[in-house]
Amino acid sequence: MADATYSVEYAKSGRATCKGTKEKIPKDALRIAKITKMDRNGEEIMMSAWYLPVPFFQMMKRMRKNSKFVESSSDLAGFDDLKDEDKAALEKMIADYYDDDVDFPPKPPKKEKKRKEESEDGEAAAAAAP
């Protein structure tokens, strides 16, 4: 698998899912793609994993050290096609990501652990099954 490339655009339909939050990305929302080359049955294909901006930077925090990171807006294909306010917001996020004095990106919320349901007598429902 080759190095990833990155792209930014506005969501076209609202059907894509953010790989970080597992939520649908609304139509016309800013989204970032991590594009990787994959080999499928001897044919090279390009696979896009879509992220909302903050989950994208959370994903970058978890990447391996030798991976290709977004270091500036020039690493994002389609950046020049964005609205000025979105360009400024993304450039600030990139700057904050590399600034050690800024705590960015925020840590993702912790997932709630599933608990076993207790029956009326206090025993776990799974233990009551024959």
CSV table of C-alpha atoms in Angstrom, one decimal:
chain,number,residue,atom,x,y,z
A,1,MET,CA,0.0,0.0,0.0
A,2,ALA,CA,1.4,3.4,-1.0
A,3,ASP,CA,1.4,6.7,0.9
A,4,ALA,CA,-1.9,8.4,1.4
A,5,THR,CA,-2.9,11.6,-0.3
A,6,TYR,CA,-5.5,14.0,1.0
A,7,SER,CA,-8.4,15.9,-0.5
A,8,VAL,CA,-10.9,18.4,0.9
A,9,GLU,CA,-14.4,19.3,-0.5
A,10,TYR,CA,-18.0,19.9,0.4
A,11,ALA,CA,-20.1,16.8,0.8
A,12,LYS,CA,-22.0,16.1,-2.4
A,13,SER,CA,-25.0,14.1,-1.1
A,14,GLY,CA,-25.0,13.5,2.6
A,15,ARG,CA,-24.6,9.7,2.2
A,16,ALA,CA,-21.0,9.4,3.3
A,17,THR,CA,-20.1,8.5,6.8
A,18,CYS,CA,-17.3,10.1,8.9
A,19,LYS,CA,-14.8,7.3,9.7
A,20,GLY,CA,-14.0,9.0,13.0
A,21,THR,CA,-17.5,9.6,14.5
A,22,LYS,CA,-19.4,7.0,12.4
A,23,GLU,CA,-22.1,9.7,11.8
A,24,LYS,CA,-23.4,10.8,8.4
A,25,ILE,CA,-21.6,13.8,6.9
A,26,PRO,CA,-24.4,16.3,6.0
A,27,LYS,CA,-24.7,17.6,2.5
A,28,ASP,CA,-22.5,20.6,1.8
A,29,ALA,CA,-20.5,20.1,5.0
A,30,LEU,CA,-16.7,20.4,4.8
A,31,ARG,CA,-15.1,17.0,4.7
A,32,ILE,CA,-11.5,15.7,4.3
A,33,ALA,CA,-10.6,12.4,2.5
A,34,LYS,CA,-7.6,10.2,3.2
A,35,ILE,CA,-7.0,8.6,-0.1
A,36,THR,CA,-5.1,5.4,-0.3
A,37,LYS,CA,-4.1,3.1,-3.1
A,38,MET,CA,-5.3,-0.4,-2.7
A,39,ASP,CA,-4.6,-3.5,-4.8
A,40,ARG,CA,-7.9,-5.4,-5.5
A,41,ASN,CA,-7.6,-8.5,-7.6
A,42,GLY,CA,-4.4,-7.2,-9.3
A,43,GLU,CA,-6.0,-3.9,-10.1
A,44,GLU,CA,-5.0,-0.7,-8.4
A,45,ILE,CA,-7.9,1.3,-7.0
A,46,MET,CA,-8.1,4.5,-5.0
A,47,MET,CA,-10.1,4.3,-1.7
A,48,SER,CA,-11.3,7.5,0.1
A,49,ALA,CA,-12.0,7.5,3.8
A,50,TRP,CA,-14.1,10.6,4.6
A,51,TYR,CA,-13.8,12.6,7.8
A,52,LEU,CA,-15.2,15.7,9.3
A,53,PRO,CA,-12.4,18.2,10.1
A,54,VAL,CA,-11.9,17.6,13.8
A,55,PRO,CA,-12.1,13.8,13.6
A,56,PHE,CA,-9.6,14.0,10.8
A,57,PHE,CA,-7.0,15.6,13.0
A,58,GLN,CA,-7.8,13.1,15.8
A,59,MET,CA,-7.1,10.3,13.3
A,60,MET,CA,-3.8,12.0,12.3
A,61,LYS,CA,-2.7,11.9,16.0
A,62,ARG,CA,-3.1,8.1,15.9
A,63,MET,CA,-1.1,7.6,12.6
A,64,ARG,CA,2.3,6.0,12.5
A,65,LYS,CA,5.2,8.3,12.7
A,66,ASN,CA,6.5,7.4,9.2
A,67,SER,CA,3.1,8.1,7.6
A,68,LYS,CA,2.5,11.1,5.3
A,69,PHE,CA,0.8,13.9,7.4
A,70,VAL,CA,-1.0,17.0,6.3
A,71,GLU,CA,1.6,19.7,7.0
A,72,SER,CA,0.0,22.6,5.1
A,73,SER,CA,-3.0,23.5,3.1
A,74,SER,CA,-1.0,22.7,-0.1
A,75,ASP,CA,-1.2,19.0,0.9
A,76,LEU,CA,-5.0,19.1,0.5
A,77,ALA,CA,-6.2,18.7,-3.1
A,78,GLY,CA,-9.3,21.0,-3.6
A,79,PHE,CA,-8.2,23.5,-1.0
A,80,ASP,CA,-8.3,26.4,-3.5
A,81,ASP,CA,-12.0,25.6,-4.3
A,82,LEU,CA,-13.2,26.2,-0.7
A,83,LYS,CA,-14.9,29.3,0.7
A,84,ASP,CA,-12.5,31.8,2.3
A,85,GLU,CA,-13.9,31.2,5.8
A,86,ASP,CA,-13.4,27.4,5.5
A,87,LYS,CA,-9.8,28.0,4.1
A,88,ALA,CA,-9.1,30.1,7.2
A,89,ALA,CA,-10.6,27.6,9.6
A,90,LEU,CA,-8.6,24.7,8.0
A,91,GLU,CA,-5.4,26.6,8.1
A,92,LYS,CA,-5.9,27.4,11.8
A,93,MET,CA,-6.6,23.8,12.5
A,94,ILE,CA,-3.4,22.7,10.7
A,95,ALA,CA,-1.4,25.4,12.6
A,96,ASP,CA,-3.0,24.4,15.9
A,97,TYR,CA,-2.2,20.7,15.2
A,98,TYR,CA,1.5,21.5,15.0
A,99,ASP,CA,1.6,24.1,17.9
A,100,ASP,CA,2.7,22.3,21.1
A,101,ASP,CA,1.1,25.1,23.2
A,102,VAL,CA,-2.4,24.5,21.8
A,103,ASP,CA,-4.4,21.4,22.9
A,104,PHE,CA,-5.7,20.4,19.4
A,105,PRO,CA,-7.4,18.3,18.4
A,106,PRO,CA,-9.7,17.6,21.4
A,107,LYS,CA,-9.7,14.1,22.6
A,108,PRO,CA,-12.7,12.1,21.3
A,109,PRO,CA,-15.4,11.3,23.8
A,110,LYS,CA,-15.0,7.9,25.6
A,111,LYS,CA,-17.2,5.1,24.5
A,112,GLU,CA,-19.6,3.9,27.1
A,113,LYS,CA,-19.0,0.3,28.1
A,114,LYS,CA,-22.0,-2.0,27.8
A,115,ARG,CA,-23.1,-3.4,31.2
A,116,LYS,CA,-24.8,-6.6,31.8
A,117,GLU,CA,-28.5,-6.1,32.7
A,118,GLU,CA,-29.3,-7.3,36.2
A,119,SER,CA,-32.4,-9.3,37.0
A,120,GLU,CA,-34.7,-8.5,40.0
A,121,ASP,CA,-32.7,-10.7,42.4
A,122,GLY,CA,-29.4,-9.0,41.6
A,123,GLU,CA,-27.9,-11.7,39.5
A,124,ALA,CA,-26.7,-11.0,35.9
A,125,ALA,CA,-29.4,-11.9,33.4
A,126,ALA,CA,-26.8,-14.0,31.4
A,127,ALA,CA,-26.2,-16.2,34.5
A,128,ALA,CA,-29.9,-16.9,34.9
A,129,ALA,CA,-30.1,-18.5,31.4
A,130,PRO,CA,-30.0,-22.3,31.4
